[in-house]
Short mmCIF file of C-alpha atoms in Angstrom, two decimals:
data_model
loop_
_atom_site.label_atom_id
_atom_site.label_comp_id
_atom_site.label_asym_id
_atom_site.label_seq_id
_atom_site.Cartn_x
_atom_site.Cartn_y
_atom_site.Cartn_z
CA UNK A 1 8.00 -0.18 4.25
CA UNK A 2 7.92 -3.96 3.85
CA UNK A 3 4.77 -5.41 2.20
CA UNK A 4 2.90 -7.94 4.36
CA UNK A 5 -0.13 -8.76 2.20
CA UNK A 6 -1.21 -8.56 -1.44
CA UNK A 7 -4.58 -9.03 -3.11
CA UNK A 8 -5.30 -10.95 -5.24
CA UNK A 9 -2.82 -13.42 -3.80
CA UNK A 10 0.27 -13.69 -5.94
CA UNK A 11 -0.31 -10.29 -7.54
CA UNK A 12 2.56 -8.67 -5.64
CA UNK A 13 5.68 -9.37 -3.70
CA UNK A 14 5.16 -10.06 -0.01
CA UNK A 15 8.25 -9.02 1.89
CA UNK A 16 9.33 -6.45 -0.72
CA UNK A 17 10.76 -3.22 0.73
CA UNK A 18 8.90 -0.15 -0.54
CA UNK A 19 10.52 2.31 1.87
CA UNK A 20 12.34 4.15 -0.93
CA UNK A 21 9.22 4.69 -3.09
CA UNK A 22 7.57 8.08 -3.49
CA UNK A 23 4.23 6.91 -2.10
CA UNK A 24 5.82 5.52 1.08
CA UNK A 25 7.81 8.69 1.67
CA UNK A 26 4.75 10.90 1.07
CA UNK A 27 2.47 8.97 3.44
CA UNK A 28 5.26 8.60 6.00
CA UNK A 29 5.72 12.40 5.92
CA UNK A 30 2.04 12.99 6.71
CA UNK A 31 0.17 13.01 3.39
CA UNK A 32 -3.36 11.60 3.73
CA UNK A 33 -3.29 10.19 0.18
CA UNK A 34 -0.89 10.04 -2.72
CA UNK A 35 -1.02 9.24 -6.44
CA UNK A 36 2.22 8.24 -8.11
CA UNK A 37 3.19 9.23 -11.61
CA UNK A 38 2.60 6.82 -14.46
CA UNK A 39 5.05 3.98 -14.94
CA UNK A 40 5.39 0.73 -16.88
CA UNK A 41 4.87 -2.23 -14.53
CA UNK A 42 7.75 -4.68 -14.85
CA UNK A 43 5.54 -7.71 -14.25
CA UNK A 44 2.61 -6.95 -16.54
CA UNK A 45 4.30 -4.58 -18.98
CA UNK A 46 1.28 -2.25 -18.69
CA UNK A 47 1.23 1.46 -17.96
CA UNK A 48 0.06 1.82 -14.36
CA UNK A 49 -0.43 4.29 -11.54
CA UNK A 50 -0.55 3.71 -7.77
CA UNK A 51 -2.84 5.20 -5.12
CA UNK A 52 -1.76 5.09 -1.46
CA UNK A 53 -3.51 6.00 1.80
CA UNK A 54 -2.54 5.51 5.45
CA UNK A 55 -4.46 2.99 7.59
CA UNK A 56 -3.37 3.25 11.21
CA UNK A 57 0.26 2.04 11.22
CA UNK A 58 0.00 0.63 7.70
CA UNK A 59 -0.17 1.93 4.15
CA UNK A 60 -2.73 0.61 1.68
CA UNK A 61 -1.60 0.80 -1.95
CA UNK A 62 -3.76 0.09 -4.99
CA UNK A 63 -2.42 -0.28 -8.52
CA UNK A 64 -4.58 0.81 -11.47
CA UNK A 65 -3.77 -0.49 -14.93
CA UNK A 66 -4.55 2.54 -17.08
CA UNK A 67 -5.62 0.32 -19.96
CA UNK A 68 -8.72 -0.54 -17.89
CA UNK A 69 -9.87 3.09 -18.18
CA UNK A 70 -9.89 2.89 -21.97
CA UNK A 71 -13.29 1.20 -22.18
CA UNK A 72 -14.74 3.75 -19.74
CA UNK A 73 -13.57 6.63 -21.89
CA UNK A 74 -14.67 4.94 -25.11
CA UNK A 75 -18.16 4.52 -23.66
CA UNK A 76 -18.31 8.29 -23.10
CA UNK A 77 -16.54 9.51 -26.23
CA UNK A 78 -17.61 8.18 -29.61
CA UNK A 79 -16.63 11.22 -31.65
CA UNK A 80 -13.33 11.15 -33.54
CA UNK A 81 -13.35 14.97 -33.65
CA UNK A 82 -12.93 15.20 -29.88
CA UNK A 83 -9.68 14.63 -27.99
CA UNK A 84 -10.03 14.30 -24.27
CA UNK A 85 -7.67 13.29 -21.50
CA UNK A 86 -6.42 13.62 -17.95
CA UNK A 87 -2.82 14.64 -17.25
CA UNK A 88 -0.71 14.29 -14.11
CA UNK A 89 1.23 17.12 -12.47
CA UNK A 90 3.94 16.93 -15.15
CA UNK A 91 1.46 17.05 -18.03
CA UNK A 92 1.82 13.36 -18.94
CA UNK A 93 -1.41 11.69 -20.04
CA UNK A 94 -3.05 9.33 -17.56
CA UNK A 95 -6.15 8.99 -19.73
CA UNK A 96 -6.52 9.82 -23.42
CA UNK A 97 -8.99 9.00 -26.18
CA UNK A 98 -6.05 7.61 -28.14
CA UNK A 99 -4.55 5.10 -25.70
CA UNK A 100 -1.23 5.16 -27.56
CA UNK A 101 -0.61 8.54 -25.92
CA UNK A 102 -0.87 6.85 -22.52
CA UNK A 103 1.32 3.90 -23.52
CA UNK A 104 4.01 6.23 -24.84
CA UNK A 105 3.56 8.57 -21.85
CA UNK A 106 3.09 11.59 -24.10
CA UNK A 107 3.02 15.05 -22.54
CA UNK A 108 0.12 17.34 -23.46
CA UNK A 109 1.48 20.18 -25.63
CA UNK A 110 -0.43 22.98 -23.91
CA UNK A 111 -1.44 22.10 -20.36
CA UNK A 112 1.88 23.18 -18.80
CA UNK A 113 2.13 26.34 -20.89
CA UNK A 114 -1.13 28.18 -20.40
CA UNK A 115 -4.69 27.89 -19.21
CA UNK A 116 -6.97 27.13 -22.14
CA UNK A 117 -10.48 28.49 -22.22
CA UNK A 118 -11.87 27.33 -25.53
CA UNK A 119 -8.79 28.77 -27.26
CA UNK A 120 -7.87 27.93 -30.83
CA UNK A 121 -4.85 25.58 -30.90
CA UNK A 122 -3.15 23.32 -33.42
CA UNK A 123 -2.62 19.58 -32.84
CA UNK A 124 -1.17 17.35 -35.55
CA UNK A 125 -1.67 20.15 -38.09
CA UNK A 126 -5.38 20.37 -37.29
CA UNK A 127 -7.21 23.19 -35.54
CA UNK A 128 -9.08 22.57 -32.30
CA UNK A 129 -10.72 24.58 -29.58
CA UNK A 130 -8.85 23.67 -26.40
CA UNK A 131 -10.09 23.72 -22.83
CA UNK A 132 -8.41 22.55 -19.66
CA UNK A 133 -9.85 22.27 -16.18
CA UNK A 134 -7.60 22.26 -13.13
CA UNK A 135 -8.79 19.56 -10.75
CA UNK A 136 -6.91 21.05 -7.74
CA UNK A 137 -6.04 17.47 -6.90
CA UNK A 138 -2.44 16.29 -7.09
CA UNK A 139 -1.83 18.77 -9.91
CA UNK A 140 -4.04 16.84 -12.36
CA UNK A 141 -5.79 18.53 -15.27
CA UNK A 142 -8.69 17.55 -17.50
CA UNK A 143 -8.00 18.55 -21.10
CA UNK A 144 -10.38 18.63 -24.02
CA UNK A 145 -9.76 19.53 -27.65
CA UNK A 146 -12.73 19.83 -29.95
CA UNK A 147 -12.39 20.18 -33.68
CA UNK A 148 -13.42 23.60 -34.93
CA UNK A 149 -16.48 22.07 -36.57
CA UNK A 150 -18.02 21.16 -33.22
CA UNK A 151 -20.18 23.26 -30.94
CA UNK A 152 -19.04 24.66 -27.61
CA UNK A 153 -22.06 23.36 -25.71
CA UNK A 154 -20.84 19.79 -26.28
CA UNK A 155 -17.54 20.68 -24.61
CA UNK A 156 -19.41 21.63 -21.46
CA UNK A 157 -21.27 18.31 -21.40
CA UNK A 158 -18.06 16.32 -21.86
CA UNK A 159 -16.32 18.25 -19.08
CA UNK A 160 -19.22 17.51 -16.74
CA UNK A 161 -19.13 13.80 -17.62
CA UNK A 162 -15.40 13.59 -16.99
CA UNK A 163 -15.72 15.43 -13.69
CA UNK A 164 -18.39 12.97 -12.59
CA UNK A 165 -16.19 10.04 -13.65
CA UNK A 166 -13.28 11.31 -11.53
CA UNK A 167 -15.50 11.93 -8.50
CA UNK A 168 -17.11 8.47 -8.77
CA UNK A 169 -13.73 6.72 -9.22
CA UNK A 170 -12.14 8.53 -6.28
CA UNK A 171 -15.18 7.83 -4.07
CA UNK A 172 -15.03 4.13 -4.97
CA UNK A 173 -11.35 3.92 -4.02
CA UNK A 174 -11.95 5.66 -0.68
CA UNK A 175 -14.96 3.49 0.21
CA UNK A 176 -13.05 0.32 -0.70
CA UNK A 177 -10.13 1.39 1.45
CA UNK A 178 -12.43 2.07 4.40
CA UNK A 179 -14.04 -1.35 4.05
CA UNK A 180 -10.67 -3.12 3.97
CA UNK A 181 -9.59 -1.07 6.97
CA UNK A 182 -12.67 -2.24 8.94
CA UNK A 183 -12.03 -5.87 7.96
CA UNK A 184 -8.42 -5.66 9.19
CA UNK A 185 -9.43 -3.99 12.46
CA UNK A 186 -12.18 -6.56 13.09
CA UNK A 187 -9.74 -9.42 12.47
CA UNK A 188 -7.14 -7.89 14.78
CA UNK A 189 -9.76 -7.31 17.48
CA UNK A 190 -10.89 -10.93 17.27
CA UNK A 191 -7.30 -12.15 17.54
CA UNK A 192 -6.61 -9.92 20.56
CA UNK A 193 -9.83 -11.11 22.20
CA UNK A 194 -8.82 -14.76 21.76
CA UNK A 195 -5.37 -14.21 23.20
CA UNK A 196 -6.93 -12.52 26.25
CA UNK A 197 -9.28 -15.48 26.74
CA UNK A 198 -6.36 -17.90 26.59
CA UNK A 199 -4.35 -15.77 29.00
CA UNK A 200 -7.23 -15.97 31.47
CA UNK A 201 -7.40 -19.75 31.15
CA UNK A 202 -10.29 -20.05 28.67
CA UNK A 203 -8.69 -22.44 26.18
CA UNK A 204 -12.01 -23.35 24.56
CA UNK A 205 -12.44 -19.89 23.12
CA UNK A 206 -12.84 -19.89 19.36
CA UNK A 207 -11.80 -17.07 17.08
CA UNK A 208 -14.43 -15.64 14.74
CA UNK A 209 -13.85 -16.54 11.11
CA UNK A 210 -11.81 -13.85 9.35
CA UNK A 211 -11.94 -12.94 5.67
CA UNK A 212 -8.16 -12.85 5.79
CA UNK A 213 -7.04 -16.46 5.99
CA UNK A 214 -3.73 -15.38 7.53
CA UNK A 215 -5.51 -14.08 10.64
CA UNK A 216 -7.57 -17.25 10.81
CA UNK A 217 -4.51 -19.48 10.63
CA UNK A 218 -2.70 -17.49 13.30
CA UNK A 219 -5.73 -17.54 15.58
CA UNK A 220 -6.24 -21.30 15.18
CA UNK A 221 -2.58 -21.97 15.94
CA UNK A 222 -2.74 -20.05 19.23
CA UNK A 223 -3.74 -22.62 21.87
#
């Protein structure tokens, strides 16, 4: 559970013990991936969420500052009569058209109570047609409230756009993790190969340059 590397350098605490965290316990117990709940990062002061996956005997953890998703949502939604968001398993907003709801970790008023299928609901004394889509992933839901003046066909288009955004974001995280995994394995293989050469008496063997400077430094110090 002790961190051995952070990227970018200086962005985390090398040597910090994460063995008591939810993500470590989940991966250690056999989960193939895990999203934490939202929290306020002590260092940055920003609302964040972590994503963890196992890589051989290690755990790769990525931290997403939820504020970075604001511009993505704003590029999709430019209508003040539409409220759209993503909630975690407890109903707390991870994404919302009004970012203040994310900062204050507001719970959606309906998502935990009933399944909405373009039902008439009241939010802040205004009437909306509410829809929520269960993602079947970590208990997350996509919620959309459209003012009664809007048309239902626009709701369908927004739901499709959000679904695509989630799929693309998740795919990006998985592909990035796989690439980092390959880089680590290649560096370890090169280090093992050099140590074998030295053990057999080939002291002139040179280790291939690694993208992780730590592996390079270790390899160059083995003579």
